[in-house]
mmCIF file of C-alpha atoms in Angstrom:
data_model
loop_
_atom_site.group_PDB
_atom_site.id
_atom_site.type_symbol
_atom_site.label_atom_id
_atom_site.label_comp_id
_atom_site.label_asym_id
_atom_site.label_seq_id
_atom_site.Cartn_x
_atom_site.Cartn_y
_atom_site.Cartn_z
ATOM 1 C CA UNK A 1 148.710 -42.087 -61.240
ATOM 2 C CA UNK A 2 150.432 -39.253 -59.460
ATOM 3 C CA UNK A 3 152.366 -41.792 -57.461
ATOM 4 C CA UNK A 4 153.576 -43.451 -60.638
ATOM 5 C CA UNK A 5 154.539 -40.129 -62.077
ATOM 6 C CA UNK A 6 156.598 -39.251 -59.014
ATOM 7 C CA UNK A 7 158.246 -42.652 -59.111
ATOM 8 C CA UNK A 8 159.066 -42.113 -62.757
ATOM 9 C CA UNK A 9 160.793 -38.911 -61.737
ATOM 10 C CA UNK A 10 162.622 -40.405 -58.794
ATOM 11 C CA UNK A 11 163.841 -43.551 -60.524
ATOM 12 C CA UNK A 12 166.110 -41.860 -63.092
ATOM 13 C CA UNK A 13 167.499 -39.770 -60.252
ATOM 14 C CA UNK A 14 168.472 -42.967 -58.523
ATOM 15 C CA UNK A 15 170.127 -44.225 -61.677
ATOM 16 C CA UNK A 16 171.992 -41.012 -62.375
ATOM 17 C CA UNK A 17 173.187 -40.621 -58.792
ATOM 18 C CA UNK A 18 174.800 -44.022 -58.624
ATOM 19 C CA UNK A 19 176.854 -45.268 -61.558
ATOM 20 C CA UNK A 20 175.999 -48.514 -63.358
ATOM 21 C CA UNK A 21 178.217 -51.289 -61.998
ATOM 22 C CA UNK A 22 180.932 -52.576 -64.272
ATOM 23 C CA UNK A 23 183.839 -53.879 -62.193
ATOM 24 C CA UNK A 24 184.958 -54.019 -58.571
ATOM 25 C CA UNK A 25 187.407 -51.456 -57.201
ATOM 26 C CA UNK A 26 189.814 -54.273 -56.489
ATOM 27 C CA UNK A 27 189.749 -55.335 -60.121
ATOM 28 C CA UNK A 28 190.021 -51.743 -61.305
ATOM 29 C CA UNK A 29 192.927 -50.756 -59.058
ATOM 30 C CA UNK A 30 194.636 -53.979 -57.889
ATOM 31 C CA UNK A 31 197.866 -52.161 -56.966
ATOM 32 C CA UNK A 32 196.049 -49.980 -54.450
ATOM 33 C CA UNK A 33 194.759 -53.047 -52.599
ATOM 34 C CA UNK A 34 198.005 -54.937 -52.931
ATOM 35 C CA UNK A 35 200.410 -52.186 -51.792
ATOM 36 C CA UNK A 36 197.990 -50.347 -49.465
ATOM 37 C CA UNK A 37 199.757 -46.971 -49.663
ATOM 38 C CA UNK A 38 199.076 -44.679 -46.702
ATOM 39 C CA UNK A 39 201.410 -41.706 -47.095
ATOM 40 C CA UNK A 40 201.061 -39.895 -50.421
ATOM 41 C CA UNK A 41 203.450 -37.248 -51.640
ATOM 42 C CA UNK A 42 202.065 -34.817 -54.220
ATOM 43 C CA UNK A 43 204.719 -33.357 -56.506
ATOM 44 C CA UNK A 44 204.436 -29.947 -58.076
ATOM 45 C CA UNK A 45 202.597 -30.453 -61.399
ATOM 46 C CA UNK A 46 204.178 -30.536 -64.813
ATOM 47 C CA UNK A 47 202.536 -27.601 -66.550
ATOM 48 C CA UNK A 48 201.779 -28.110 -70.219
ATOM 49 C CA UNK A 49 199.266 -25.290 -70.343
ATOM 50 C CA UNK A 50 200.160 -21.720 -71.230
ATOM 51 C CA UNK A 51 199.136 -20.388 -67.789
ATOM 52 C CA UNK A 52 202.228 -19.994 -65.617
ATOM 53 C CA UNK A 53 200.210 -19.672 -62.398
ATOM 54 C CA UNK A 54 198.316 -22.947 -62.959
ATOM 55 C CA UNK A 55 200.810 -25.030 -60.936
ATOM 56 C CA UNK A 56 200.461 -23.075 -57.714
ATOM 57 C CA UNK A 57 196.715 -22.678 -58.072
ATOM 58 C CA UNK A 58 196.110 -26.333 -58.785
ATOM 59 C CA UNK A 59 198.137 -27.331 -55.724
ATOM 60 C CA UNK A 60 195.688 -25.463 -53.479
ATOM 61 C CA UNK A 61 192.921 -27.885 -54.562
ATOM 62 C CA UNK A 62 194.416 -31.377 -54.328
ATOM 63 C CA UNK A 63 195.263 -31.992 -50.653
ATOM 64 C CA UNK A 64 191.685 -31.867 -49.342
ATOM 65 C CA UNK A 65 190.100 -34.495 -51.632
ATOM 66 C CA UNK A 66 193.041 -36.894 -51.104
ATOM 67 C CA UNK A 67 192.910 -36.476 -47.320
ATOM 68 C CA UNK A 68 189.134 -36.953 -47.383
ATOM 69 C CA UNK A 69 189.736 -40.283 -49.143
ATOM 70 C CA UNK A 70 191.615 -41.363 -46.020
ATOM 71 C CA UNK A 71 195.256 -40.847 -46.974
ATOM 72 C CA UNK A 72 198.096 -39.107 -45.233
ATOM 73 C CA UNK A 73 199.029 -36.284 -47.603
ATOM 74 C CA UNK A 74 202.416 -34.703 -46.977
ATOM 75 C CA UNK A 75 202.102 -30.914 -46.512
ATOM 76 C CA UNK A 76 202.816 -29.725 -50.056
ATOM 77 C CA UNK A 77 204.546 -26.420 -49.306
ATOM 78 C CA UNK A 78 206.719 -27.983 -46.622
ATOM 79 C CA UNK A 79 207.827 -30.738 -49.006
ATOM 80 C CA UNK A 80 208.516 -28.275 -51.810
ATOM 81 C CA UNK A 81 210.634 -26.158 -49.488
ATOM 82 C CA UNK A 82 212.731 -29.163 -48.433
ATOM 83 C CA UNK A 83 213.067 -30.274 -52.060
ATOM 84 C CA UNK A 84 214.372 -26.858 -53.054
ATOM 85 C CA UNK A 85 216.811 -26.848 -50.180
ATOM 86 C CA UNK A 86 218.030 -30.371 -50.956
ATOM 87 C CA UNK A 87 218.490 -29.348 -54.579
ATOM 88 C CA UNK A 88 216.000 -31.886 -55.951
ATOM 89 C CA UNK A 89 215.061 -31.086 -59.537
ATOM 90 C CA UNK A 90 211.644 -30.052 -60.831
ATOM 91 C CA UNK A 91 208.979 -32.656 -61.537
ATOM 92 C CA UNK A 92 209.688 -32.382 -65.280
ATOM 93 C CA UNK A 93 213.007 -34.096 -64.617
ATOM 94 C CA UNK A 94 211.641 -36.536 -62.018
ATOM 95 C CA UNK A 95 208.569 -37.807 -63.801
ATOM 96 C CA UNK A 96 210.397 -40.523 -65.715
ATOM 97 C CA UNK A 97 212.760 -41.593 -62.950
ATOM 98 C CA UNK A 98 212.131 -44.119 -60.168
ATOM 99 C CA UNK A 99 210.268 -42.588 -57.194
ATOM 100 C CA UNK A 100 212.396 -44.493 -54.665
ATOM 101 C CA UNK A 101 214.132 -41.329 -53.337
ATOM 102 C CA UNK A 102 210.763 -40.204 -51.971
ATOM 103 C CA UNK A 103 210.616 -43.309 -49.796
ATOM 104 C CA UNK A 104 214.075 -42.674 -48.395
ATOM 105 C CA UNK A 105 213.893 -38.902 -48.016
ATOM 106 C CA UNK A 106 210.277 -38.467 -46.918
ATOM 107 C CA UNK A 107 208.851 -41.881 -46.057
ATOM 108 C CA UNK A 108 206.265 -41.660 -48.844
ATOM 109 C CA UNK A 109 204.513 -44.890 -49.884
ATOM 110 C CA UNK A 110 203.451 -43.438 -53.221
ATOM 111 C CA UNK A 111 204.061 -40.322 -55.283
ATOM 112 C CA UNK A 112 201.354 -38.504 -57.212
ATOM 113 C CA UNK A 113 202.525 -37.002 -60.491
ATOM 114 C CA UNK A 114 200.210 -34.416 -61.991
ATOM 115 C CA UNK A 115 200.252 -33.048 -65.511
ATOM 116 C CA UNK A 116 198.221 -29.951 -66.272
ATOM 117 C CA UNK A 117 197.158 -30.546 -69.856
ATOM 118 C CA UNK A 118 194.786 -27.624 -70.128
ATOM 119 C CA UNK A 119 194.128 -24.507 -68.091
ATOM 120 C CA UNK A 120 192.656 -22.275 -70.727
ATOM 121 C CA UNK A 121 190.104 -19.678 -71.550
ATOM 122 C CA UNK A 122 188.633 -19.940 -75.021
ATOM 123 C CA UNK A 123 186.633 -17.355 -76.883
ATOM 124 C CA UNK A 124 184.728 -17.881 -80.058
ATOM 125 C CA UNK A 125 182.325 -15.630 -81.896
ATOM 126 C CA UNK A 126 179.323 -15.919 -79.619
ATOM 127 C CA UNK A 127 180.630 -17.943 -76.756
ATOM 128 C CA UNK A 128 183.466 -18.941 -74.521
ATOM 129 C CA UNK A 129 184.575 -21.517 -72.009
ATOM 130 C CA UNK A 130 187.035 -22.269 -69.256
ATOM 131 C CA UNK A 131 188.773 -25.627 -69.586
ATOM 132 C CA UNK A 132 190.849 -27.497 -67.031
ATOM 133 C CA UNK A 133 192.409 -30.832 -68.010
ATOM 134 C CA UNK A 134 194.497 -32.848 -65.555
ATOM 135 C CA UNK A 135 196.361 -36.141 -65.805
ATOM 136 C CA UNK A 136 197.144 -38.014 -62.571
ATOM 137 C CA UNK A 137 199.569 -40.903 -62.022
ATOM 138 C CA UNK A 138 200.194 -42.491 -58.632
ATOM 139 C CA UNK A 139 203.372 -44.598 -58.409
ATOM 140 C CA UNK A 140 204.553 -46.959 -55.707
ATOM 141 C CA UNK A 141 207.852 -45.689 -54.254
ATOM 142 C CA UNK A 142 209.287 -49.184 -53.780
ATOM 143 C CA UNK A 143 208.427 -50.909 -57.053
ATOM 144 C CA UNK A 144 207.903 -47.822 -59.195
ATOM 145 C CA UNK A 145 204.675 -49.415 -60.493
ATOM 146 C CA UNK A 146 201.652 -47.310 -61.420
ATOM 147 C CA UNK A 147 198.984 -47.873 -58.742
ATOM 148 C CA UNK A 148 196.345 -45.576 -60.227
ATOM 149 C CA UNK A 149 196.042 -43.160 -63.094
ATOM 150 C CA UNK A 150 193.302 -40.968 -64.461
ATOM 151 C CA UNK A 151 192.838 -38.208 -66.967
ATOM 152 C CA UNK A 152 189.963 -35.768 -66.703
ATOM 153 C CA UNK A 153 188.952 -32.602 -68.514
ATOM 154 C CA UNK A 154 186.179 -30.281 -67.449
ATOM 155 C CA UNK A 155 184.765 -27.534 -69.648
ATOM 156 C CA UNK A 156 182.627 -24.776 -68.172
ATOM 157 C CA UNK A 157 180.599 -22.881 -70.742
ATOM 158 C CA UNK A 158 180.754 -19.136 -70.224
ATOM 159 C CA UNK A 159 178.575 -18.049 -73.142
ATOM 160 C CA UNK A 160 176.600 -14.932 -72.317
ATOM 161 C CA UNK A 161 173.267 -16.493 -73.128
ATOM 162 C CA UNK A 162 171.765 -13.245 -74.398
ATOM 163 C CA UNK A 163 169.149 -14.179 -76.947
ATOM 164 C CA UNK A 164 168.547 -10.666 -78.291
ATOM 165 C CA UNK A 165 168.686 -10.326 -82.063
ATOM 166 C CA UNK A 166 170.607 -8.027 -84.362
ATOM 167 C CA UNK A 167 174.037 -6.509 -84.073
ATOM 168 C CA UNK A 168 173.226 -4.869 -80.728
ATOM 169 C CA UNK A 169 172.205 -8.222 -79.280
ATOM 170 C CA UNK A 170 175.390 -9.809 -80.559
ATOM 171 C CA UNK A 171 177.538 -7.100 -79.005
ATOM 172 C CA UNK A 172 175.771 -7.529 -75.672
ATOM 173 C CA UNK A 173 176.303 -11.299 -75.875
ATOM 174 C CA UNK A 174 179.984 -10.818 -76.679
ATOM 175 C CA UNK A 175 180.526 -8.504 -73.740
ATOM 176 C CA UNK A 176 178.589 -10.808 -71.435
ATOM 177 C CA UNK A 177 180.679 -13.758 -72.539
ATOM 178 C CA UNK A 178 183.925 -11.853 -72.129
ATOM 179 C CA UNK A 179 183.023 -10.738 -68.615
ATOM 180 C CA UNK A 180 181.756 -14.163 -67.583
ATOM 181 C CA UNK A 181 184.813 -15.920 -69.014
ATOM 182 C CA UNK A 182 187.248 -13.527 -67.388
ATOM 183 C CA UNK A 183 185.608 -13.861 -63.993
ATOM 184 C CA UNK A 184 185.104 -17.623 -64.056
ATOM 185 C CA UNK A 185 187.673 -18.951 -61.672
ATOM 186 C CA UNK A 186 189.820 -21.873 -62.693
ATOM 187 C CA UNK A 187 190.019 -23.128 -59.152
ATOM 188 C CA UNK A 188 186.396 -24.302 -58.744
ATOM 189 C CA UNK A 189 186.744 -26.023 -62.123
ATOM 190 C CA UNK A 190 189.938 -27.706 -60.926
ATOM 191 C CA UNK A 191 188.071 -28.866 -57.802
ATOM 192 C CA UNK A 192 185.416 -30.465 -60.004
ATOM 193 C CA UNK A 193 188.120 -32.225 -62.008
ATOM 194 C CA UNK A 194 189.577 -33.635 -58.777
ATOM 195 C CA UNK A 195 186.157 -34.749 -57.562
ATOM 196 C CA UNK A 196 185.465 -36.682 -60.759
ATOM 197 C CA UNK A 197 188.971 -38.135 -60.985
ATOM 198 C CA UNK A 198 188.995 -39.291 -57.357
ATOM 199 C CA UNK A 199 185.371 -40.465 -57.441
ATOM 200 C CA UNK A 200 186.235 -44.154 -57.465
ATOM 201 C CA UNK A 201 189.606 -43.848 -55.713
ATOM 202 C CA UNK A 202 189.862 -46.609 -53.073
ATOM 203 C CA UNK A 203 189.552 -45.503 -49.453
ATOM 204 C CA UNK A 204 192.747 -45.171 -47.407
ATOM 205 C CA UNK A 205 193.674 -46.049 -43.841
ATOM 206 C CA UNK A 206 191.906 -43.087 -42.204
ATOM 207 C CA UNK A 207 188.591 -43.648 -43.989
ATOM 208 C CA UNK A 208 185.825 -45.805 -42.473
ATOM 209 C CA UNK A 209 185.543 -47.724 -45.769
ATOM 210 C CA UNK A 210 189.225 -48.676 -45.703
ATOM 211 C CA UNK A 211 189.717 -52.314 -46.590
ATOM 212 C CA UNK A 212 186.006 -52.968 -47.109
ATOM 213 C CA UNK A 213 185.390 -51.145 -50.406
ATOM 214 C CA UNK A 214 187.274 -53.615 -52.627
ATOM 215 C CA UNK A 215 184.096 -55.261 -53.837
ATOM 216 C CA UNK A 216 182.273 -51.969 -54.525
ATOM 217 C CA UNK A 217 181.281 -51.815 -58.164
ATOM 218 C CA UNK A 218 182.625 -48.846 -60.045
ATOM 219 C CA UNK A 219 182.373 -47.516 -63.538
ATOM 220 C CA UNK A 220 185.856 -47.333 -64.943
ATOM 221 C CA UNK A 221 185.957 -45.222 -68.061
ATOM 222 C CA UNK A 222 187.970 -46.558 -70.956
ATOM 223 C CA UNK A 223 191.296 -44.749 -71.142
ATOM 224 C CA UNK A 224 190.715 -41.681 -73.244
ATOM 225 C CA UNK A 225 193.112 -40.037 -75.621
ATOM 226 C CA UNK A 226 194.273 -36.710 -74.304
ATOM 227 C CA UNK A 227 192.423 -33.853 -75.956
ATOM 228 C CA UNK A 228 195.271 -32.333 -77.974
ATOM 229 C CA UNK B 27 151.805 -39.960 -46.940
ATOM 230 C CA UNK B 28 153.279 -41.250 -50.176
ATOM 231 C CA UNK B 29 155.063 -37.968 -50.641
ATOM 232 C CA UNK B 30 156.376 -38.328 -47.148
ATOM 233 C CA UNK B 31 157.870 -41.732 -47.932
ATOM 234 C CA UNK B 32 159.313 -40.444 -51.186
ATOM 235 C CA UNK B 33 160.893 -37.580 -49.310
ATOM 236 C CA UNK B 34 162.685 -40.062 -47.084
ATOM 237 C CA UNK B 35 163.789 -42.177 -50.025
ATOM 238 C CA UNK B 36 165.193 -39.085 -51.666
ATOM 239 C CA UNK B 37 166.884 -37.944 -48.477
ATOM 240 C CA UNK B 38 168.442 -41.374 -48.049
ATOM 241 C CA UNK B 39 169.684 -41.363 -51.642
ATOM 242 C CA UNK B 40 171.168 -37.917 -51.359
ATOM 243 C CA UNK B 41 172.874 -38.584 -48.065
ATOM 244 C CA UNK B 42 174.170 -41.886 -49.435
ATOM 245 C CA UNK B 43 175.931 -40.052 -52.231
ATOM 246 C CA UNK B 44 177.331 -37.230 -50.109
ATOM 247 C CA UNK B 45 178.798 -38.694 -46.928
ATOM 248 C CA UNK B 46 179.940 -36.379 -44.126
ATOM 249 C CA UNK B 47 183.553 -35.238 -44.403
ATOM 250 C CA UNK B 48 186.303 -36.798 -42.341
ATOM 251 C CA UNK B 49 187.812 -33.469 -41.372
ATOM 252 C CA UNK B 50 187.211 -29.788 -40.723
ATOM 253 C CA UNK B 51 188.787 -27.496 -43.324
ATOM 254 C CA UNK B 52 187.559 -24.001 -42.459
ATOM 255 C CA UNK B 53 188.593 -21.691 -45.370
ATOM 256 C CA UNK B 54 191.762 -23.655 -46.056
ATOM 257 C CA UNK B 55 191.533 -23.793 -49.821
ATOM 258 C CA UNK B 56 190.490 -20.140 -50.198
ATOM 259 C CA UNK B 57 193.066 -18.616 -47.868
ATOM 260 C CA UNK B 58 195.814 -20.739 -49.422
ATOM 261 C CA UNK B 59 194.697 -19.583 -52.867
ATOM 262 C CA UNK B 60 194.839 -15.922 -51.774
ATOM 263 C CA UNK B 61 198.306 -16.480 -50.341
ATOM 264 C CA UNK B 62 199.503 -18.079 -53.588
ATOM 265 C CA UNK B 63 197.959 -15.505 -55.893
ATOM 266 C CA UNK B 64 199.144 -12.529 -53.852
ATOM 267 C CA UNK B 65 201.724 -13.454 -51.224
ATOM 268 C CA UNK B 66 201.659 -10.699 -48.617
ATOM 269 C CA UNK B 67 201.638 -10.449 -44.833
ATOM 270 C CA UNK B 68 197.867 -10.054 -44.632
ATOM 271 C CA UNK B 69 197.172 -13.179 -46.695
ATOM 272 C CA UNK B 70 199.789 -15.054 -44.682
ATOM 273 C CA UNK B 71 198.107 -14.200 -41.394
ATOM 274 C CA UNK B 72 194.695 -15.084 -42.841
ATOM 275 C CA UNK B 73 195.959 -18.509 -43.853
ATOM 276 C CA UNK B 74 197.564 -19.027 -40.454
ATOM 277 C CA UNK B 75 194.229 -18.099 -38.876
ATOM 278 C CA UNK B 76 192.430 -20.587 -41.103
ATOM 279 C CA UNK B 77 194.819 -23.360 -39.996
ATOM 280 C CA UNK B 78 194.285 -22.389 -36.342
ATOM 281 C CA UNK B 79 190.516 -22.473 -36.884
ATOM 282 C CA UNK B 80 190.777 -25.984 -38.339
ATOM 283 C CA UNK B 81 192.545 -27.163 -35.198
ATOM 284 C CA UNK B 82 189.932 -25.490 -32.976
ATOM 285 C CA UNK B 83 186.952 -26.786 -34.957
ATOM 286 C CA UNK B 84 188.393 -30.313 -35.062
ATOM 287 C CA UNK B 85 188.676 -30.347 -31.270
ATOM 288 C CA UNK B 86 185.097 -29.090 -30.926
ATOM 289 C CA UNK B 87 183.750 -31.758 -33.269
ATOM 290 C CA UNK B 88 185.958 -34.408 -31.739
ATOM 291 C CA UNK B 89 187.591 -35.069 -35.106
ATOM 292 C CA UNK B 90 191.213 -35.656 -35.978
ATOM 293 C CA UNK B 91 193.110 -32.615 -37.278
ATOM 294 C CA UNK B 92 193.557 -33.199 -41.048
ATOM 295 C CA UNK B 93 196.881 -34.545 -42.310
ATOM 296 C CA UNK B 94 199.502 -31.854 -42.819
ATOM 297 C CA UNK B 95 197.653 -29.069 -41.005
ATOM 298 C CA UNK B 96 199.861 -28.970 -37.887
ATOM 299 C CA UNK B 97 202.960 -29.159 -40.085
ATOM 300 C CA UNK B 98 201.727 -26.441 -42.409
ATOM 301 C CA UNK B 99 200.896 -24.191 -39.471
ATOM 302 C CA UNK B 100 204.427 -24.669 -38.143
ATOM 303 C CA UNK B 101 205.837 -23.899 -41.570
ATOM 304 C CA UNK B 102 203.858 -20.694 -42.164
ATOM 305 C CA UNK B 103 204.496 -19.485 -38.596
ATOM 306 C CA UNK B 104 208.193 -19.771 -39.475
ATOM 307 C CA UNK B 105 207.608 -17.659 -42.589
ATOM 308 C CA UNK B 106 205.752 -15.104 -40.452
ATOM 309 C CA UNK B 107 208.751 -14.693 -38.160
ATOM 310 C CA UNK B 108 207.268 -16.830 -35.382
ATOM 311 C CA UNK B 109 209.710 -19.701 -35.821
ATOM 312 C CA UNK B 110 209.906 -20.209 -32.057
ATOM 313 C CA UNK B 111 206.309 -21.534 -32.169
ATOM 314 C CA UNK B 112 206.912 -23.863 -35.125
ATOM 315 C CA UNK B 113 208.529 -26.857 -33.474
ATOM 316 C CA UNK B 114 205.591 -27.621 -31.179
ATOM 317 C CA UNK B 115 203.340 -27.985 -34.234
ATOM 318 C CA UNK B 116 205.844 -30.142 -36.113
ATOM 319 C CA UNK B 117 205.858 -32.433 -33.081
ATOM 320 C CA UNK B 118 202.050 -32.534 -33.004
ATOM 321 C CA UNK B 119 202.051 -33.544 -36.673
ATOM 322 C CA UNK B 120 204.436 -36.385 -35.915
ATOM 323 C CA UNK B 121 202.373 -37.561 -32.921
ATOM 324 C CA UNK B 122 199.109 -37.438 -34.869
ATOM 325 C CA UNK B 123 200.521 -38.952 -38.061
ATOM 326 C CA UNK B 124 203.599 -41.130 -37.504
ATOM 327 C CA UNK B 125 203.927 -41.348 -41.327
ATOM 328 C CA UNK B 126 205.346 -37.820 -41.217
ATOM 329 C CA UNK B 127 208.306 -38.689 -38.953
ATOM 330 C CA UNK B 128 211.126 -38.484 -41.529
ATOM 331 C CA UNK B 129 209.900 -35.143 -42.865
ATOM 332 C CA UNK B 130 209.155 -33.723 -39.416
ATOM 333 C CA UNK B 131 212.613 -34.702 -38.104
ATOM 334 C CA UNK B 132 214.047 -32.702 -41.002
ATOM 335 C CA UNK B 133 211.970 -29.589 -40.450
ATOM 336 C CA UNK B 134 212.478 -29.692 -36.676
ATOM 337 C CA UNK B 135 216.256 -29.823 -37.174
ATOM 338 C CA UNK B 136 215.978 -26.972 -39.642
ATOM 339 C CA UNK B 137 213.801 -24.866 -37.330
ATOM 340 C CA UNK B 138 216.198 -25.465 -34.432
ATOM 341 C CA UNK B 139 219.108 -24.313 -36.576
ATOM 342 C CA UNK B 140 217.400 -21.149 -37.775
ATOM 343 C CA UNK B 141 216.003 -20.304 -34.321
ATOM 344 C CA UNK B 142 219.519 -20.589 -32.899
ATOM 345 C CA UNK B 143 220.872 -18.372 -35.668
ATOM 346 C CA UNK B 144 218.101 -15.849 -35.010
ATOM 347 C CA UNK B 145 218.787 -15.839 -31.251
ATOM 348 C CA UNK B 146 222.513 -15.336 -31.804
ATOM 349 C CA UNK B 147 221.992 -12.097 -33.677
#
């Protein structure tokens, strides 16, 4: 009986840890397997949030997960410096043009365009949250085709959680929420967003699974409408 | 005994979902964040130290230095007024990752030019 009970506890864990299969990675991201990009160039994000510092902060989080997927990631600050010196315009002006110049100028196989949709702190009467929403688009520098895209939003609840009653309890909860919201860092939230977004990203040349993960089954979420 | 087996099943499941990382990263993300949020000499030298630690730790673990780390070290050394040390790291980046050649040729040429200018003063 106890054995069964333990199994009953372990089985859902198994299910939750590994996503239900829906399609193969090759079917989900055919361009990645067709073009086999190795060298990825990450452009400075387009910032549609109200937080001016979001661009720089987000850029500190993206190189590691991409490199860990087995790709060569151009050093972001070095690239940005060269772009400034060469007089290349901001990503806002590049996002709709062909990425070919990045092949010629840097040797990039693909360019990652990032849009910061949300980087906000929200307060409401008895609660609050920190929200980071990112859209990613990877384009082939030769054909200009989209090889992969994803949109992910993560909300971290920062409600105080004080259950005390009355006005005093409410005030305590408000202060708790305010403190917790103000001190909740965006960066760990951004890291979570990257982890989810890159969860099913095919492995690149420097990863042991490179070339052999095409038949792995992945859950590909239906394209979602951007929240606002 | 059954618990023992279950423990192993669990361990196998957990390790299956969290594979070891390809690279060493030391405090990379944190020191870069500090440098971006408050760019000053102290944060710059902390980030440089973090990059140097990555290179050391990678050698110890017999792992490849992560992409961009040599190049970034060269770049930040230049910003810290140690441009004469930069070029060696740009070359290491190019040797480790041939994909970086076009970019590294550019930054090496640039570093040569500014080192010459600095020496002429």
